[in-house]
């Protein structure tokens, strides 16, 4: 059952479980494909990646992931076009970013070819799992975590790099209501906010729960100094349209350098939309809402794609965004998804073909 | 092999591995006792705790601990006195604090009796593992992590609470050299710095590695705004003695409410030492060092106990602390360890007897 292909060891499942999954009711990140890629870091080096049946992981109770939060991840998607060709979107950006995250968390960087060859070998085996209905895709989760043992609060000596895939529907169902946060914070100057580190997410759950209890879907994080500037939304970067200008915060050590974010900026430029990459104050957004110049707000991220915001809450007041025909959000979403699903020319060279035959 | 004692299910090992451990060379957190306590949270409730042989944990690759850093922990110690009686130190403080941490990480709080009964049942089985040599103890690690599955960035629906124990020597060997951090930060206002959350530790490893490369053991974290105030050292709270006044930072949402920290404050008060709990600027400490009024700096924490600092580095300069006879650090360390090891009267009522017979 074990074969070696392109220096990756492949062990296939005996029977696929694909028939047990209802592709009409996928939700997000709930079902997993037949295989996964596993690559172990031991004795100072990454071992040869293996494709194995999707299976549980066994760890010592002292494994550092349980105690010291040493983990990073990426979010990617595989798309299937009308001819059943398989595409990735700017995958090398994810490969680079997981290493930027790893470095900040004192974790070993991954060789580019292990990341890309592992991913391609996995998609070759599991490409039938890529959903074909509108808005669906195969969500890909590369992640690295500390698997070495010991209670000493210091970096692990062993790590596991895994890629697992989940056929998924949209991340948000329906209109998004966000709350601009005034008390809690996502990240510190000089902290790990720019990294896709596990701990950044756990810290957001409680404030997000409080927002959900008030009827919102997500929190818009502000700076931890005076909660004065709009930063990002945890699962997505934030764009604001005032009059006809599209504004987003510059990336920093507190804000994730989102791949969808920077693609949206390039497409907006190509669409001759006025762009400003600068700090945005909450005050400015509230004033723009009050005087009618705030036209749109939307989130951008791999899971969220482009998610229009219907309402933002701030200081116990809700501000509704207008409903526009031909909004920037809908134009930009169409442009980026047309590239992702191979429905339009890819003038930026972002599409990445995966040979699954 | 399975017995039920005080509503805790107990499954003992067939053969102890205690003879395989060299108690003269324990180091810290490297060896683990025969048993561990496991308690699962499922369907909205904590199940009955079980004591089982120390064994690996098996999780789905999508378990949220690997992706979103949802984990909290505590550090405690069990001490054996000359008559082989077993003692804990203020264990209810740990029990309370793990719930404070859990709440901030959107994790379910633990019932007090599960924590305490589980701990006592575990110590009853594994008390032979408590080292008896000076400075050694049984390090106890209660921890809770997200064991539920799914790639959606939201709180887990299942958790595991585990207590594992490790016979350990001192955390620091020898004199401690610390570097006052000027670039990186540990935590944000409104963040999770006050919680013993896994992600707080992973974020410290890289800046600490940089400090270690420069010849220091630990980083002293400063505020993330202007790196102006001394906060804590990650594995310990920080005390500064200027002339005869002992100063430590007030706790905040960035600083852990250390149990050793507050015990040291109580003992210092009892010793008629002048105490100031207030913000300390880096500038003040550097000036005090330059004019000779800086007498001592030390860290305080469960693992670190009281660790005198020999040198601090700041802006590429090293500042040595004087070597004092009868230092506050040595007096306070003696007082607290005499209570912990039952060598002195416990006027504060901190010692907690564990019946192991």
XYZ file of C-alpha atoms in Angstrom:
714
model
C 0.000 0.000 0.000
C 3.016 2.281 0.412
C 4.525 4.012 -2.598
C 7.158 6.699 -2.908
C 6.351 9.484 -5.362
C 8.570 12.533 -5.876
C 10.344 11.671 -2.598
C 7.070 11.757 -0.688
C 5.943 8.534 0.940
C 2.329 7.773 0.086
C 0.048 5.403 1.951
C -3.469 5.339 0.489
C -6.731 4.559 2.238
C -8.296 1.204 1.464
C -11.775 2.671 1.100
C -12.700 6.290 0.556
C -15.239 7.841 2.929
C -16.331 10.408 0.329
C -19.740 8.773 -0.170
C -20.594 9.373 3.491
C -20.406 13.155 3.104
C -23.415 15.200 2.021
C -21.859 17.768 -0.276
C -25.073 19.804 -0.181
C -24.629 20.461 3.548
C -20.935 20.918 4.101
C -20.796 23.923 6.443
C -17.213 25.068 7.181
C -14.272 22.894 8.279
C -16.404 20.030 9.547
C -15.583 17.135 7.203
C -12.107 15.953 6.299
C -10.764 14.246 3.204
C -9.370 10.715 3.033
C -5.726 11.657 3.441
C -3.429 14.083 5.195
C 0.203 15.036 4.863
C 2.486 14.616 7.871
C 6.064 15.792 8.186
C 8.032 15.456 11.430
C 10.812 17.678 12.688
C 13.277 15.696 14.813
C 16.969 15.979 15.664
C 17.189 19.397 14.065
C 15.741 18.511 10.637
C 12.471 17.992 8.802
C 11.977 14.348 7.807
C 10.538 13.273 4.422
C 6.796 14.159 4.219
C 4.320 11.298 4.196
C 0.787 11.159 2.842
C -1.235 8.881 5.095
C -4.913 8.137 5.697
C -6.507 10.941 7.769
C -5.988 9.625 11.279
C -5.653 10.637 14.924
C -2.439 12.080 16.341
C -0.927 10.619 19.500
C 1.109 12.827 21.823
C 2.613 12.705 25.289
C 0.640 14.727 27.877
C 3.745 16.914 28.274
C 3.846 17.779 24.547
C 4.515 21.498 24.424
C 1.506 22.270 22.230
C -0.733 21.543 25.249
C 1.149 23.940 27.515
C 2.895 26.708 25.621
C 0.766 27.374 22.537
C 3.550 26.863 20.007
C 1.510 26.503 16.822
C 1.061 28.318 13.523
C -1.237 27.661 10.615
C -2.343 28.767 7.178
C -5.673 28.860 5.401
C -5.807 28.098 1.673
C -8.376 26.859 -0.808
C -8.392 24.562 -3.834
C -10.924 25.428 -6.563
C -12.326 23.280 -9.362
C -13.249 24.910 -12.674
C -15.968 23.855 -15.143
C -13.514 21.461 -16.848
C -12.591 19.913 -13.506
C -9.137 21.447 -13.516
C -7.819 22.147 -10.014
C -6.376 25.509 -8.975
C -4.723 27.075 -5.992
C -4.483 30.815 -5.352
C -1.025 32.292 -4.651
C 0.086 29.238 -2.619
C 3.686 30.413 -2.345
C 2.428 33.376 -0.330
C 1.055 30.933 2.245
C 4.288 28.978 2.199
C 6.273 32.163 2.869
C 3.878 33.372 5.545
C 3.848 30.148 7.547
C 7.608 30.545 7.861
C 7.265 34.176 8.962
C 4.811 32.986 11.629
C 7.056 30.076 12.628
C 10.083 32.297 13.073
C 8.222 34.597 15.484
C 7.081 31.576 17.493
C 10.653 30.161 17.663
C 9.662 27.239 15.439
C 11.718 25.789 12.565
C 10.935 27.062 9.071
C 9.633 24.616 6.454
C 11.461 23.894 3.210
C 9.423 25.323 0.303
C 9.423 22.076 -1.656
C 8.072 20.021 1.261
C 5.191 22.455 1.610
C 4.388 22.587 -2.111
C 5.155 18.953 -3.025
C 3.240 17.702 -0.004
C 0.273 19.864 -0.885
C 0.250 18.802 -4.529
C 0.609 15.114 -3.694
C -2.273 15.416 -1.243
C -4.536 17.176 -3.759
C -3.695 14.579 -6.377
C -5.096 11.913 -4.083
C -8.058 13.870 -2.709
C -9.093 16.132 -5.616
C -12.486 14.401 -5.849
C -13.280 16.093 -2.533
C -13.142 19.592 -4.054
C -16.773 20.739 -4.113
C -18.130 22.117 -7.371
C -21.096 24.162 -6.198
C -20.930 27.979 -6.254
C -19.135 29.450 -3.272
C -17.772 26.105 -2.088
C -14.162 24.975 -2.197
C -11.726 22.648 -0.560
C -10.405 24.468 2.495
C -6.758 23.514 3.073
C -5.202 23.771 6.499
C -1.413 23.538 6.735
C -0.323 23.738 10.378
C 2.763 23.214 12.494
C 2.784 22.528 16.219
C 5.191 21.656 19.030
C 5.163 17.902 19.584
C 8.259 17.641 21.792
C 7.915 16.817 25.479
C 8.646 18.547 28.759
C 7.228 21.091 31.196
C 10.105 23.561 30.861
C 8.806 26.804 29.344
C 11.112 26.809 26.329
C 10.781 25.953 22.628
C 10.050 22.381 21.680
C 12.720 20.174 20.105
C 10.188 18.342 17.923
C 7.379 19.577 15.659
C 4.716 18.186 13.372
C 3.769 19.839 10.086
C 0.427 18.580 8.823
C -1.773 19.474 5.885
C -5.420 18.462 6.183
C -8.308 19.390 3.883
C -11.989 20.022 4.414
C -14.629 20.470 1.681
C -16.428 23.603 2.856
C -19.212 26.063 2.191
C -18.906 29.802 2.872
C -17.500 30.873 6.229
C -20.240 33.424 6.862
C -23.860 32.718 6.034
C -25.659 35.962 5.262
C -24.926 39.527 6.248
C -22.166 40.255 8.704
C -22.719 42.406 11.763
C -19.546 43.558 13.511
C -18.845 45.216 16.835
C -16.013 47.735 17.166
C -14.164 46.659 20.296
C -13.596 49.190 23.058
C -12.217 47.099 25.914
C -10.433 43.938 24.807
C -7.489 43.698 22.436
C -6.182 41.177 19.961
C -2.494 42.027 19.972
C 0.323 44.176 21.278
C 2.945 46.309 19.569
C 5.969 44.011 19.422
C 3.693 41.000 19.864
C 2.612 38.176 17.569
C -0.506 39.715 15.963
C 1.014 39.623 12.459
C 1.585 35.861 12.756
C -1.044 33.191 12.206
C -0.317 31.871 15.687
C -2.854 29.710 17.494
C -2.819 31.870 20.615
C -4.004 34.909 18.646
C -7.285 33.124 18.021
C -7.958 31.755 21.520
C -7.605 35.283 22.902
C -10.351 36.524 20.594
C -12.978 33.938 21.488
C -14.248 35.425 24.744
C -14.688 39.015 23.495
C -16.272 37.542 20.346
C -18.693 35.495 22.481
C -19.694 38.704 24.276
C -20.289 40.345 20.885
C -22.276 37.339 19.644
C -24.484 37.583 22.737
C -25.235 41.156 21.659
C -26.184 40.004 18.158
C -22.931 40.518 16.228
C -20.913 37.961 14.232
C -17.414 39.314 14.678
C -15.364 41.866 16.559
C -13.433 44.586 14.764
C -10.238 44.919 16.762
C -8.796 48.293 17.576
C -5.346 49.263 18.882
C -4.706 48.320 22.501
C -3.577 51.824 23.462
C -6.744 53.883 23.158
C -9.018 51.722 20.944
C -8.814 54.570 18.490
C -7.846 52.846 15.233
C -9.635 50.117 13.297
C -7.238 47.236 12.780
C -8.568 43.844 11.645
C -11.369 41.412 12.387
C -9.439 38.343 13.454
C -10.687 36.137 10.628
C -10.363 38.907 8.035
C -8.780 42.268 7.211
C -11.117 45.250 7.052
C -11.808 47.632 4.166
C -13.790 50.869 4.468
C -15.219 52.860 1.561
C -15.748 56.558 2.246
C -17.296 58.307 -0.748
C -15.442 56.548 -3.574
C -12.161 55.934 -1.760
C -11.314 52.450 -0.510
C -9.290 52.519 2.696
C -7.546 49.763 4.632
C -5.048 49.798 7.488
C -1.386 49.260 6.732
C -0.046 45.941 7.969
C 2.011 46.098 11.151
C 3.216 43.766 13.865
C -0.398 43.795 15.107
C -2.154 43.151 11.781
C -1.979 40.043 9.582
C -0.559 40.571 6.088
C -3.609 38.984 4.447
C -3.205 37.453 0.986
C -6.798 38.302 0.076
C -6.185 41.823 1.438
C -3.239 42.487 -0.837
C -4.937 40.845 -3.826
C -7.978 43.078 -3.301
C -5.700 46.126 -3.247
C -4.130 45.085 -6.569
C -7.519 44.414 -8.168
C -8.941 47.710 -6.868
C -5.988 49.547 -8.412
C -6.646 47.713 -11.670
C -10.280 48.809 -11.433
C -9.113 52.426 -11.052
C -10.585 52.644 -7.578
C -8.958 55.284 -5.360
C -7.083 53.492 -2.615
C -5.646 54.702 0.657
C -3.561 52.384 2.813
C -3.472 54.292 6.078
C -4.612 54.193 9.648
C -8.379 54.585 10.040
C -9.839 56.029 13.195
C -13.111 54.770 14.603
C -14.151 58.420 14.877
C -13.713 58.916 11.139
C -15.882 55.889 10.336
C -18.624 56.977 12.741
C -18.590 60.517 11.335
C -18.680 59.189 7.766
C -21.666 57.041 8.691
C -23.404 60.031 10.256
C -22.821 62.334 7.278
C -23.644 59.699 4.661
C -20.174 59.393 3.139
C -19.608 55.863 4.507
C -20.656 53.698 1.588
C -19.272 50.255 2.414
C -17.328 48.170 4.867
C -16.218 44.649 4.116
C -13.885 41.972 5.384
C -11.362 40.113 3.234
C -9.708 36.782 3.983
C -9.213 33.306 2.578
C -12.083 31.776 4.530
C -14.288 34.902 4.424
C -13.374 35.787 0.775
C -15.034 39.238 0.579
C -17.725 39.578 3.245
C -19.841 42.761 3.131
C -20.617 44.220 6.538
C -24.268 45.186 6.994
C -23.975 46.892 10.378
C -21.303 47.961 12.810
C -21.909 48.562 16.461
C -20.001 51.116 18.523
C -20.675 52.530 21.980
C -24.053 50.836 22.237
C -25.266 52.181 18.910
C -25.728 50.382 15.602
C -24.699 51.958 12.320
C -26.207 50.403 9.205
C -24.340 50.439 5.940
C -26.344 51.371 2.834
C -27.268 48.681 0.307
C -25.586 49.594 -2.953
C -25.928 48.308 -6.489
C -22.570 47.516 -8.040
C -20.746 47.870 -4.715
C -16.980 47.701 -4.539
C -17.367 44.549 -2.455
C -19.399 42.753 -5.128
C -17.138 43.945 -7.962
C -13.967 42.961 -6.121
C -15.387 39.649 -4.969
C -16.388 38.795 -8.550
C -12.950 39.710 -9.863
C -11.067 37.649 -7.281
C -13.339 34.596 -7.390
C -13.356 34.651 -11.217
C -9.577 34.348 -11.061
C -9.714 31.682 -8.339
C -12.266 29.513 -10.195
C -10.602 30.082 -13.612
C -13.550 31.981 -15.019
C -11.508 34.998 -16.148
C -8.094 36.026 -17.348
C -5.445 35.999 -14.614
C -3.423 39.082 -15.478
C -1.661 39.007 -12.096
C -0.358 35.444 -12.459
C -1.961 34.345 -9.183
C -3.573 31.108 -10.291
C -1.568 27.962 -9.689
C -2.502 24.820 -11.644
C -2.425 21.504 -9.806
C -1.977 18.387 -11.911
C -4.325 15.798 -10.464
C -4.216 13.239 -13.269
C -7.662 -2.890 38.322
C -10.314 -0.193 38.364
C -11.586 1.182 41.652
C -13.817 4.098 42.470
C -12.637 6.285 45.363
C -14.433 9.479 46.410
C -16.269 9.458 43.061
C -12.982 9.407 41.186
C -12.293 6.397 38.992
C -8.824 5.004 39.652
C -6.880 2.711 37.365
C -3.430 1.892 38.729
C -0.281 0.998 36.804
C 0.795 -2.632 36.958
C 4.434 -1.733 37.504
C 5.843 1.556 38.691
C 8.604 3.144 36.596
C 10.024 5.025 39.602
C 13.163 2.866 39.743
C 14.128 3.978 36.260
C 14.460 7.629 37.312
C 17.719 8.996 38.697
C 16.511 11.311 41.453
C 19.982 12.856 41.660
C 19.686 14.230 38.121
C 16.093 15.286 37.717
C 16.389 18.658 35.941
C 13.010 20.401 35.484
C 9.823 18.895 34.054
C 11.537 16.023 32.261
C 10.301 12.902 34.063
C 6.684 12.068 34.796
C 5.083 10.046 37.541
C 3.207 6.774 37.103
C -0.274 8.270 36.925
C -2.196 11.255 35.654
C -5.651 12.647 36.205
C -7.932 13.077 33.205
C -11.305 14.784 33.150
C -13.263 15.288 29.922
C -15.707 18.064 29.113
C -18.382 16.843 26.702
C -21.985 17.787 25.954
C -21.754 20.855 28.147
C -20.483 19.210 31.348
C -17.341 17.913 33.022
C -17.363 14.127 33.355
C -16.121 12.273 36.460
C -12.315 12.577 36.784
C -10.243 9.444 36.268
C -6.798 8.585 37.526
C -5.085 6.474 34.877
C -1.538 5.352 34.095
C 0.457 8.230 32.543
C -0.204 7.650 28.855
C -0.340 9.318 25.448
C -3.300 11.416 24.359
C -4.957 10.764 21.014
C -6.651 13.607 19.148
C -8.108 14.316 15.732
C -5.835 16.475 13.521
C -8.603 19.089 13.542
C -8.638 19.289 17.374
C -8.776 22.991 18.172
C -5.709 22.936 20.421
C -3.558 22.458 17.304
C -5.058 25.459 15.523
C -6.413 28.056 17.911
C -4.269 27.853 21.024
C -7.131 27.295 23.461
C -5.206 26.113 26.519
C -4.549 27.217 30.067
C -2.380 25.752 32.780
C -1.199 26.059 36.347
C 2.089 25.364 38.080
C 2.078 23.939 41.604
C 4.423 21.946 43.787
C 4.095 19.173 46.349
C 6.660 19.176 49.143
C 7.740 16.389 51.503
C 8.843 17.247 55.032
C 11.354 15.394 57.243
C 8.576 13.124 58.524
C 7.473 12.324 54.977
C 4.274 14.302 55.314
C 3.103 15.786 52.019
C 2.176 19.451 51.608
C 0.776 21.744 48.964
C 1.073 25.535 49.013
C -2.124 27.578 48.631
C -3.638 25.113 46.114
C -7.030 26.817 46.091
C -5.351 29.888 44.621
C -4.306 27.779 41.629
C -7.778 26.315 41.378
C -9.293 29.797 41.303
C -6.737 31.134 38.865
C -7.118 28.339 36.318
C -10.788 29.305 36.120
C -9.925 32.989 35.674
C -7.632 31.946 32.819
C -10.241 29.611 31.343
C -12.929 32.269 31.333
C -10.741 34.697 29.353
C -10.016 31.937 26.818
C -13.733 31.085 26.465
C -13.193 27.711 28.115
C -15.463 26.067 30.692
C -14.567 26.582 34.343
C -13.630 23.570 36.473
C -15.574 22.531 39.570
C -13.399 23.127 42.651
C -13.874 19.607 44.003
C -12.799 17.948 40.743
C -9.600 19.969 40.811
C -8.834 19.328 44.469
C -10.101 15.747 44.730
C -8.346 14.790 41.515
C -5.114 16.331 42.718
C -5.293 14.645 46.117
C -6.150 11.239 44.642
C -3.217 11.572 42.243
C -0.770 12.542 45.011
C -1.994 9.654 47.139
C -0.942 7.257 44.382
C 2.277 9.006 43.333
C 3.590 10.540 46.586
C 6.701 8.352 46.452
C 7.761 10.475 43.476
C 8.092 13.622 45.613
C 11.848 14.236 45.830
C 13.344 14.803 49.265
C 16.576 16.590 48.425
C 16.939 20.326 49.159
C 15.388 22.543 46.509
C 13.608 19.675 44.778
C 9.879 19.064 44.737
C 7.148 17.428 42.729
C 6.140 19.925 40.080
C 2.414 19.608 39.399
C 0.951 20.690 36.084
C -2.835 21.017 35.866
C -3.846 22.000 32.321
C -6.958 22.312 30.191
C -7.016 22.303 26.416
C -9.491 22.290 23.527
C -9.992 18.718 22.299
C -13.061 19.304 20.114
C -12.778 19.099 16.342
C -13.233 21.454 13.404
C -11.436 24.173 11.461
C -13.944 26.914 12.275
C -12.227 29.631 14.325
C -14.535 29.423 17.336
C -14.377 27.885 20.819
C -14.165 24.125 21.093
C -17.133 22.081 22.285
C -14.908 19.559 24.084
C -11.999 19.968 26.491
C -9.575 17.836 28.458
C -8.441 18.739 31.967
C -5.319 16.819 32.941
C -3.049 16.860 35.975
C 0.418 15.430 35.447
C 3.376 15.520 37.831
C 7.115 15.719 37.377
C 9.764 15.301 40.107
C 11.985 18.312 39.487
C 15.070 20.205 40.529
C 15.317 24.005 40.533
C 14.109 25.845 37.440
C 17.177 28.056 37.258
C 20.658 26.732 37.881
C 22.872 29.499 39.201
C 22.655 33.250 38.897
C 20.050 34.794 36.664
C 20.935 37.350 34.017
C 17.975 39.210 32.552
C 17.555 41.526 29.568
C 15.097 44.424 29.746
C 13.165 44.195 26.481
C 12.979 47.236 24.236
C 11.338 45.894 21.070
C 9.136 42.855 21.608
C 6.162 42.604 23.941
C 4.481 39.890 25.937
C 0.952 41.232 26.139
C -1.520 43.945 25.256
C -3.841 46.078 27.354
C -7.151 44.244 27.126
C -5.319 41.069 26.128
C -4.662 37.758 27.874
C -1.383 38.551 29.672
C -2.950 38.052 33.126
C -4.024 34.511 32.184
C -1.796 31.452 32.217
C -2.659 30.881 28.561
C -0.423 28.741 26.355
C -0.119 31.408 23.669
C 1.445 33.864 26.141
C 4.441 31.559 26.394
C 4.973 30.738 22.705
C 5.131 34.479 21.963
C 7.992 34.896 24.434
C 10.234 32.171 23.066
C 11.732 34.024 20.104
C 12.651 37.235 21.962
C 13.979 35.025 24.781
C 16.124 33.082 22.303
C 17.583 36.383 21.096
C 18.345 37.301 24.709
C 19.898 33.868 25.371
C 22.163 34.353 22.343
C 23.372 37.541 24.026
C 24.118 35.675 27.251
C 20.946 36.285 29.290
C 18.559 33.722 30.834
C 15.278 35.594 30.664
C 13.640 38.689 29.295
C 12.063 41.280 31.575
C 8.990 42.405 29.692
C 8.041 46.044 29.531
C 4.762 47.682 28.467
C 4.044 47.505 24.735
C 3.428 51.240 24.448
C 6.848 52.768 25.055
C 8.770 49.956 26.830
C 8.935 52.318 29.756
C 7.705 50.183 32.660
C 9.068 46.933 34.046
C 6.281 44.369 34.087
C 7.136 40.676 34.568
C 9.570 38.058 33.360
C 7.245 35.518 31.798
C 8.127 32.693 34.178
C 8.182 34.991 37.223
C 7.070 38.318 38.656
C 9.798 40.887 39.307
C 10.785 42.592 42.567
C 13.196 45.527 42.841
C 14.842 46.764 46.025
C 15.886 50.416 46.007
C 17.630 51.362 49.245
C 15.507 49.401 51.728
C 12.202 49.586 49.881
C 10.904 46.532 48.043
C 8.934 47.447 44.915
C 6.856 45.347 42.562
C 4.419 46.237 39.785
C 0.713 46.076 40.489
C -1.055 43.253 38.669
C -3.026 44.245 35.596
C -4.512 42.621 32.534
C -0.930 42.374 31.269
C 0.676 40.922 34.398
C 0.059 37.527 36.013
C -1.318 37.603 39.557
C 1.451 35.346 40.854
C 0.810 33.308 44.002
C 4.484 33.472 44.995
C 4.370 37.237 44.272
C 1.521 37.870 46.684
C 2.938 35.508 49.305
C 6.271 37.353 49.160
C 4.426 40.647 49.668
C 2.696 39.259 52.769
C 5.929 37.864 54.183
C 7.807 41.102 53.472
C 5.114 43.019 55.350
C 5.469 40.566 58.229
C 9.248 41.186 58.153
C 8.589 44.939 58.439
C 10.124 45.562 55.038
C 8.904 48.751 53.341
C 6.825 47.753 50.353
C 5.613 49.720 47.369
C 3.245 48.132 44.861
C 3.455 50.589 42.003
C 4.626 50.970 38.454
C 8.406 50.892 38.091
C 10.096 52.656 35.198
C 13.179 51.234 33.556
C 14.713 54.687 33.930
C 14.291 54.564 37.703
C 16.027 51.186 37.942
C 18.916 52.281 35.715
C 19.349 55.479 37.733
C 19.208 53.541 40.995
C 21.874 51.212 39.675
C 24.054 54.161 38.651
C 23.743 55.953 42.000
C 24.165 52.800 44.069
C 20.666 52.712 45.579
C 19.636 49.596 43.599
C 20.335 46.820 46.079
C 18.498 43.807 44.675
C 16.314 42.479 41.905
C 14.705 39.070 42.019
C 12.050 37.014 40.320
C 9.273 35.152 42.153
C 7.184 32.289 40.822
C 6.191 28.718 41.594
C 8.844 27.186 39.351
C 11.453 29.898 39.995
C 10.647 30.229 43.763
C 12.773 33.336 44.560
C 15.514 33.769 41.973
C 18.034 36.550 42.610
C 19.068 38.489 39.522
C 22.815 38.993 39.192
C 22.792 41.291 36.172
C 20.328 43.135 34.012
C 21.045 44.299 30.492
C 19.530 47.425 28.948
C 20.445 49.319 25.787
C 23.569 47.247 25.182
C 24.884 47.801 28.695
C 25.062 45.397 31.622
C 24.232 46.480 35.148
C 25.480 44.197 37.926
C 23.597 43.916 41.170
C 25.662 43.991 44.382
C 26.161 40.777 46.353
C 24.582 41.308 49.755
C 24.715 39.390 52.990
C 21.267 38.818 54.412
C 19.550 39.995 51.228
C 15.796 40.395 51.090
C 15.780 37.627 48.458
C 17.508 35.128 50.731
C 15.388 36.103 53.770
C 12.143 35.904 51.827
C 13.116 32.690 50.079
C 13.943 31.088 53.417
C 10.629 32.210 54.935
C 8.516 30.932 52.046
C 10.351 27.621 51.575
C 10.333 27.002 55.352
C 6.549 27.255 55.174
C 6.343 25.120 52.040
C 8.529 22.323 53.441
C 6.933 22.503 56.922
C 10.094 23.681 58.618
C 8.470 26.697 60.276
C 5.224 27.978 61.692
C 2.641 28.780 59.031
C 1.038 31.922 60.462
C -0.678 32.694 57.166
C -2.452 29.348 56.886
C -0.970 28.635 53.454
C 0.162 25.053 53.947
C -2.262 22.393 52.820
C -1.804 18.852 54.156
C -2.315 15.956 51.766
C -3.225 12.599 53.274
C -1.241 10.016 51.355
C -1.759 7.062 53.658
